Amino acid sequence: MSILSRYINPQVLEQMAHRPIEPRDLVYGNLAGAHKSPLSGFAVEFAGHREYVAGDDPRHVDWRLYYKRDRLFIKQYELETNFVCHLLLDVSASMRYGEAAEQKLQYAAQLAATLAYAIVQQNDKVSLGTFDDRVRGWVPPGNTPAQVIRMIEHLDDIKPVEKTRLTESLQDLGGRMGRREIVMICSDFFGDLPGLEEAVQRLRYQRHEVVLFHILHHDEIAFEFDGMVKFQGLEAVEEYLTSPQEIRAAYLKSFGRYVAQLDEICQRNKIERVQVDTRRPLAGVILDHLNQRAVLRGAR
């Protein structure tokens, strides 16, 4: 089995055919007719630099900066900053829960790879950032088929071992982005929710559209265990031997409060949360999300 086929299912792509991923808000772009742009005429405004990626037009290299820093950077202008989607993937130890295709990390990696492929196919740009207690990897934006391979090769090298530190990691990754882009975060979001809000507020201040793909295993949602069960922490050394029937009601109540708190954060900051049960087919999750985006976009 090729590395590509481990992360991208052609049947899922077939079901996504003719369903473009569109930004909900106005974006800057130079693809005439592809996405709406708030800019008109021929004037452009310098927006900043980003690192050179294989396939970029060498005409846009800032050679003065190269002679100063001995590294290649591309000059960006607002009319040349296409629709860019940043896929940020939590690779912490808690994402190891589950087996085979229902493991949270594997499911999230397939989701990210599938979205990346679809975005590149429509000639928009996509990047990948991975993190746990700190940023573990960064594949800068690109829109060529080689970009998807680079991303999948990075996903294939992931070894989740650390705890999650959402605030610091997302702030670090946010500093590598431009303005008015799309940020899709795939995580179970177990951790510091006030810290998460601080991080997404910074992204919203930069006028990014933010989507949270809330990746959960069915066990975490329904807590359907039988008999005596030993629970082992993935990000801590604790172990608990207990009867799940005795704690199920308390667990579900606590889980409900946690989800409600996360939803409140999303509502306050005008961001979208997509709850994902890894038992559910990936195509259905993506198509439902695209349908919801179309509805929200049409309502604007």
CSV table of C-alpha atoms in Angstrom, one decimal:
chain,number,residue,atom,x,y,z
A,1,MET,CA,0.0,0.0,0.0
A,2,SER,CA,1.4,3.4,-1.0
A,3,ILE,CA,1.8,6.2,1.6
A,4,LEU,CA,-0.8,8.2,-0.3
A,5,SER,CA,-3.5,5.5,-0.1
A,6,ARG,CA,-3.0,5.2,3.7
A,7,TYR,CA,-4.3,8.7,4.2
A,8,ILE,CA,-6.5,9.5,1.2
A,9,ASN,CA,-9.4,7.3,0.0
A,10,PRO,CA,-10.4,7.8,-3.6
A,11,GLN,CA,-14.0,6.9,-2.8
A,12,VAL,CA,-14.1,9.8,-0.3
A,13,LEU,CA,-12.7,12.2,-3.0
A,14,GLU,CA,-15.3,11.0,-5.4
A,15,GLN,CA,-18.1,11.8,-3.0
A,16,MET,CA,-16.5,15.3,-2.6
A,17,ALA,CA,-16.3,15.9,-6.3
A,18,HIS,CA,-17.9,19.2,-7.4
A,19,ARG,CA,-18.1,20.4,-3.8
A,20,PRO,CA,-15.4,23.1,-3.5
A,21,ILE,CA,-14.1,24.3,-0.1
A,22,GLU,CA,-15.0,28.0,0.0
A,23,PRO,CA,-14.1,30.6,2.6
A,24,ARG,CA,-17.1,31.9,4.5
A,25,ASP,CA,-15.8,35.5,4.5
A,26,LEU,CA,-14.2,37.6,1.7
A,27,VAL,CA,-10.7,36.5,0.9
A,28,TYR,CA,-7.8,38.1,-1.0
A,29,GLY,CA,-6.9,36.2,-4.1
A,30,ASN,CA,-5.7,36.4,-7.7
A,31,LEU,CA,-7.9,33.6,-9.1
A,32,ALA,CA,-10.4,35.6,-11.2
A,33,GLY,CA,-13.9,34.3,-10.5
A,34,ALA,CA,-12.8,31.6,-8.1
A,35,HIS,CA,-13.3,33.4,-4.8
A,36,LYS,CA,-14.7,36.8,-4.0
A,37,SER,CA,-12.1,39.4,-3.1
A,38,PRO,CA,-12.7,42.7,-1.2
A,39,LEU,CA,-10.1,44.4,-3.4
A,40,SER,CA,-10.7,46.0,-6.8
A,41,GLY,CA,-8.6,47.6,-9.5
A,42,PHE,CA,-5.0,46.9,-10.0
A,43,ALA,CA,-3.4,48.5,-6.9
A,44,VAL,CA,-1.6,46.1,-4.5
A,45,GLU,CA,-0.4,46.5,-1.0
A,46,PHE,CA,2.7,44.8,0.3
A,47,ALA,CA,1.6,42.2,2.9
A,48,GLY,CA,4.8,40.6,4.1
A,49,HIS,CA,7.1,37.7,3.5
A,50,ARG,CA,6.9,34.0,3.7
A,51,GLU,CA,9.5,31.3,3.2
A,52,TYR,CA,10.1,30.0,-0.3
A,53,VAL,CA,8.5,26.7,-1.1
A,54,ALA,CA,9.5,24.5,-4.1
A,55,GLY,CA,7.2,25.5,-7.0
A,56,ASP,CA,7.0,29.2,-6.2
A,57,ASP,CA,7.6,31.7,-9.0
A,58,PRO,CA,11.3,32.9,-8.5
A,59,ARG,CA,10.2,36.3,-9.8
A,60,HIS,CA,8.7,37.0,-6.4
A,61,VAL,CA,11.9,36.1,-4.4
A,62,ASP,CA,13.1,39.0,-2.3
A,63,TRP,CA,16.8,38.9,-3.3
A,64,ARG,CA,17.8,41.7,-1.0
A,65,LEU,CA,16.5,39.7,2.0
A,66,TYR,CA,18.3,36.6,0.6
A,67,TYR,CA,21.7,38.4,0.6
A,68,LYS,CA,21.1,39.6,4.2
A,69,ARG,CA,19.9,36.3,5.6
A,70,ASP,CA,21.0,33.6,3.1
A,71,ARG,CA,17.5,32.2,2.9
A,72,LEU,CA,14.9,32.5,0.3
A,73,PHE,CA,11.7,34.5,1.0
A,74,ILE,CA,8.7,35.3,-1.2
A,75,LYS,CA,7.3,38.8,-1.3
A,76,GLN,CA,3.5,38.7,-0.8
A,77,TYR,CA,0.9,41.3,-1.8
A,78,GLU,CA,-2.7,41.3,-0.8
A,79,LEU,CA,-3.9,40.7,-4.3
A,80,GLU,CA,-1.4,37.8,-4.6
A,81,THR,CA,-2.3,36.2,-1.2
A,82,ASN,CA,-4.6,33.4,-2.4
A,83,PHE,CA,-7.1,31.5,-0.4
A,84,VAL,CA,-4.8,29.8,2.2
A,85,CYS,CA,-5.9,27.1,4.5
A,86,HIS,CA,-3.8,26.1,7.5
A,87,LEU,CA,-4.4,22.6,8.9
A,88,LEU,CA,-3.2,22.3,12.5
A,89,LEU,CA,-3.1,18.8,13.9
A,90,ASP,CA,-2.9,17.9,17.6
A,91,VAL,CA,-0.4,14.9,17.8
A,92,SER,CA,-0.4,14.7,21.6
A,93,ALA,CA,-0.6,11.3,23.4
A,94,SER,CA,-4.3,11.6,24.1
A,95,MET,CA,-4.9,11.4,20.3
A,96,ARG,CA,-3.6,7.8,20.4
A,97,TYR,CA,-6.9,6.6,21.8
A,98,GLY,CA,-8.7,4.0,19.7
A,99,GLU,CA,-7.7,1.3,17.3
A,100,ALA,CA,-7.0,1.2,13.5
A,101,ALA,CA,-9.2,3.6,11.5
A,102,GLU,CA,-11.0,4.8,14.6
A,103,GLN,CA,-7.9,5.9,16.4
A,104,LYS,CA,-8.3,9.7,16.9
A,105,LEU,CA,-4.9,10.6,15.4
A,106,GLN,CA,-5.2,8.4,12.4
A,107,TYR,CA,-8.7,9.7,11.7
A,108,ALA,CA,-7.5,13.3,12.1
A,109,ALA,CA,-4.5,12.7,9.8
A,110,GLN,CA,-6.8,11.3,7.1
A,111,LEU,CA,-9.2,14.2,7.5
A,112,ALA,CA,-6.3,16.7,7.1
A,113,ALA,CA,-4.8,14.8,4.1
A,114,THR,CA,-8.2,14.6,2.4
A,115,LEU,CA,-8.9,18.3,2.9
A,116,ALA,CA,-5.4,19.2,1.7
A,117,TYR,CA,-5.8,17.2,-1.5
A,118,ALA,CA,-9.1,18.9,-2.2
A,119,ILE,CA,-7.8,22.4,-1.6
A,120,VAL,CA,-4.8,21.8,-3.8
A,121,GLN,CA,-7.0,20.4,-6.6
A,122,GLN,CA,-8.9,23.7,-6.6
A,123,ASN,CA,-5.6,25.6,-6.9
A,124,ASP,CA,-5.7,27.1,-3.5
A,125,LYS,CA,-2.9,26.9,-0.9
A,126,VAL,CA,-2.7,24.7,2.1
A,127,SER,CA,-0.2,24.2,5.0
A,128,LEU,CA,0.2,21.7,7.8
A,129,GLY,CA,1.3,22.3,11.4
A,130,THR,CA,1.6,19.6,14.0
A,131,PHE,CA,1.9,20.2,17.8
A,132,ASP,CA,1.6,18.7,21.3
A,133,ASP,CA,3.4,20.5,24.1
A,134,ARG,CA,5.1,22.6,21.3
A,135,VAL,CA,5.2,22.8,17.5
A,136,ARG,CA,6.5,19.5,16.1
A,137,GLY,CA,6.4,20.3,12.4
A,138,TRP,CA,5.5,23.0,9.9
A,139,VAL,CA,5.0,22.5,6.1
A,140,PRO,CA,4.6,26.0,4.7
A,141,PRO,CA,1.7,26.8,2.3
A,142,GLY,CA,1.8,25.4,-1.2
A,143,ASN,CA,-0.7,24.5,-4.0
A,144,THR,CA,1.1,21.8,-6.0
A,145,PRO,CA,0.6,18.0,-5.8
A,146,ALA,CA,4.0,17.7,-4.3
A,147,GLN,CA,2.7,19.8,-1.3
A,148,VAL,CA,0.2,17.0,-0.4
A,149,ILE,CA,3.1,14.4,-0.5
A,150,ARG,CA,5.2,16.6,1.8
A,151,MET,CA,2.3,16.8,4.2
A,152,ILE,CA,1.6,13.1,4.2
A,153,GLU,CA,5.2,12.2,4.7
A,154,HIS,CA,5.2,14.4,7.8
A,155,LEU,CA,2.0,12.8,9.0
A,156,ASP,CA,3.5,9.4,8.5
A,157,ASP,CA,6.5,10.3,10.8
A,158,ILE,CA,4.3,11.4,13.8
A,159,LYS,CA,5.0,9.7,17.1
A,160,PRO,CA,2.6,11.1,19.8
A,161,VAL,CA,4.3,11.1,23.2
A,162,GLU,CA,3.7,14.4,25.0
A,163,LYS,CA,0.9,16.3,26.6
A,164,THR,CA,-1.1,19.0,24.9
A,165,ARG,CA,-0.3,22.7,25.3
A,166,LEU,CA,-2.8,24.4,23.1
A,167,THR,CA,-2.2,28.0,24.0
A,168,GLU,CA,1.6,28.1,23.3
A,169,SER,CA,1.4,25.9,20.3
A,170,LEU,CA,-1.4,27.7,18.5
A,171,GLN,CA,0.2,31.1,19.3
A,172,ASP,CA,3.5,29.9,17.8
A,173,LEU,CA,1.8,28.6,14.7
A,174,GLY,CA,-0.4,31.7,14.3
A,175,GLY,CA,2.8,33.7,14.1
A,176,ARG,CA,3.7,31.9,10.9
A,177,MET,CA,0.5,32.8,9.1
A,178,GLY,CA,-0.5,35.8,7.0
A,179,ARG,CA,-3.8,37.6,7.4
A,180,ARG,CA,-7.4,36.7,6.6
A,181,GLU,CA,-6.8,33.0,6.0
A,182,ILE,CA,-8.6,29.9,7.1
A,183,VAL,CA,-7.3,27.9,10.1
A,184,MET,CA,-8.7,24.4,10.7
A,185,ILE,CA,-7.6,22.8,14.0
A,186,CYS,CA,-8.0,19.1,14.5
A,187,SER,CA,-7.8,18.1,18.2
A,188,ASP,CA,-9.7,16.5,21.0
A,189,PHE,CA,-9.3,19.8,22.9
A,190,PHE,CA,-8.7,18.1,26.2
A,191,GLY,CA,-6.8,20.6,28.3
A,192,ASP,CA,-6.8,24.3,29.1
A,193,LEU,CA,-10.0,25.7,27.5
A,194,PRO,CA,-9.4,29.3,28.7
A,195,GLY,CA,-6.0,29.0,27.1
A,196,LEU,CA,-7.6,27.8,23.9
A,197,GLU,CA,-9.9,30.8,23.9
A,198,GLU,CA,-6.9,33.1,24.3
A,199,ALA,CA,-5.2,31.5,21.3
A,200,VAL,CA,-8.3,31.6,19.0
A,201,GLN,CA,-8.9,35.2,20.0
A,202,ARG,CA,-5.5,36.0,18.6
A,203,LEU,CA,-6.3,34.2,15.4
A,204,ARG,CA,-9.6,36.0,15.1
A,205,TYR,CA,-7.9,39.3,15.8
A,206,GLN,CA,-5.8,38.6,12.7
A,207,ARG,CA,-9.1,38.1,10.9
A,208,HIS,CA,-8.7,34.4,10.2
A,209,GLU,CA,-11.7,32.2,9.8
A,210,VAL,CA,-11.3,29.4,12.5
A,211,VAL,CA,-12.8,25.9,12.4
A,212,LEU,CA,-12.4,23.4,15.2
A,213,PHE,CA,-12.7,19.8,14.2
A,214,HIS,CA,-13.4,18.3,17.6
A,215,ILE,CA,-12.0,14.7,17.2
A,216,LEU,CA,-13.5,12.2,19.6
A,217,HIS,CA,-13.7,8.5,19.9
A,218,HIS,CA,-17.2,7.0,20.3
A,219,ASP,CA,-16.1,5.7,23.8
A,220,GLU,CA,-15.5,9.3,24.9
A,221,ILE,CA,-18.9,10.4,23.7
A,222,ALA,CA,-21.1,7.5,24.9
A,223,PHE,CA,-19.0,5.8,27.6
A,224,GLU,CA,-20.5,2.4,26.8
A,225,PHE,CA,-18.2,0.1,28.8
A,226,ASP,CA,-19.2,-3.1,30.5
A,227,GLY,CA,-17.8,-5.0,33.5
A,228,MET,CA,-14.7,-4.0,35.5
A,229,VAL,CA,-12.4,-1.7,33.4
A,230,LYS,CA,-8.9,-0.4,34.1
A,231,PHE,CA,-8.6,3.1,32.7
A,232,GLN,CA,-5.0,4.2,32.0
A,233,GLY,CA,-4.0,7.8,31.4
A,234,LEU,CA,-2.4,8.5,28.0
A,235,GLU,CA,-0.9,11.8,29.2
A,236,ALA,CA,-0.5,10.9,32.9
A,237,VAL,CA,0.6,7.8,34.8
A,238,GLU,CA,-2.7,7.3,36.7
A,239,GLU,CA,-4.7,4.1,36.5
A,240,TYR,CA,-8.2,3.5,37.7
A,241,LEU,CA,-10.0,0.2,38.1
A,242,THR,CA,-13.7,0.7,38.4
A,243,SER,CA,-17.1,-0.3,37.2
A,244,PRO,CA,-18.1,2.0,34.4
A,245,GLN,CA,-21.8,1.6,35.2
A,246,GLU,CA,-21.2,3.3,38.5
A,247,ILE,CA,-19.6,6.4,37.1
A,248,ARG,CA,-21.2,6.7,33.7
A,249,ALA,CA,-23.8,9.3,34.7
A,250,ALA,CA,-21.2,11.5,36.4
A,251,TYR,CA,-18.9,11.1,33.4
A,252,LEU,CA,-21.6,12.1,30.9
A,253,LYS,CA,-22.6,15.1,33.0
A,254,SER,CA,-19.0,16.3,33.2
A,255,PHE,CA,-18.5,15.6,29.5
A,256,GLY,CA,-21.6,17.6,28.7
A,257,ARG,CA,-20.3,20.6,30.7
A,258,TYR,CA,-17.0,20.4,28.9
A,259,VAL,CA,-18.7,20.5,25.5
A,260,ALA,CA,-21.0,23.3,26.5
A,261,GLN,CA,-17.9,25.3,27.7
A,262,LEU,CA,-16.2,24.7,24.3
A,263,ASP,CA,-19.4,25.7,22.5
A,264,GLU,CA,-19.6,29.0,24.5
A,265,ILE,CA,-16.0,29.8,23.4
A,266,CYS,CA,-16.9,29.2,19.8
A,267,GLN,CA,-20.0,31.3,20.0
A,268,ARG,CA,-18.2,34.2,21.7
A,269,ASN,CA,-15.5,34.2,19.1
A,270,LYS,CA,-17.7,33.5,16.0
A,271,ILE,CA,-15.9,30.2,15.2
A,272,GLU,CA,-17.2,26.9,14.0
A,273,ARG,CA,-17.0,23.6,16.0
A,274,VAL,CA,-17.5,20.4,14.1
A,275,GLN,CA,-17.9,17.4,16.5
A,276,VAL,CA,-16.4,14.3,14.9
A,277,ASP,CA,-17.1,10.7,16.1
A,278,THR,CA,-14.3,8.5,14.7
A,279,ARG,CA,-16.8,5.7,14.2
A,280,ARG,CA,-18.5,7.8,11.5
A,281,PRO,CA,-17.4,7.5,7.9
A,282,LEU,CA,-15.0,10.4,6.9
A,283,ALA,CA,-17.0,11.3,3.7
A,284,GLY,CA,-20.1,12.0,5.7
A,285,VAL,CA,-18.2,14.2,8.2
A,286,ILE,CA,-16.7,16.3,5.4
A,287,LEU,CA,-19.8,16.5,3.3
A,288,ASP,CA,-21.9,17.7,6.3
A,289,HIS,CA,-19.3,20.3,7.0
A,290,LEU,CA,-19.3,21.6,3.4
A,291,ASN,CA,-23.1,21.7,3.4
A,292,GLN,CA,-23.0,23.7,6.6
A,293,ARG,CA,-20.4,26.1,5.2
A,294,ALA,CA,-22.6,26.6,2.1
A,295,VAL,CA,-25.6,27.4,4.3
A,296,LEU,CA,-23.6,29.9,6.5
A,297,ARG,CA,-22.0,31.5,3.4
A,298,GLY,CA,-25.4,31.9,1.8
A,299,ALA,CA,-26.8,33.5,4.9
A,300,ARG,CA,-24.2,36.3,4.9
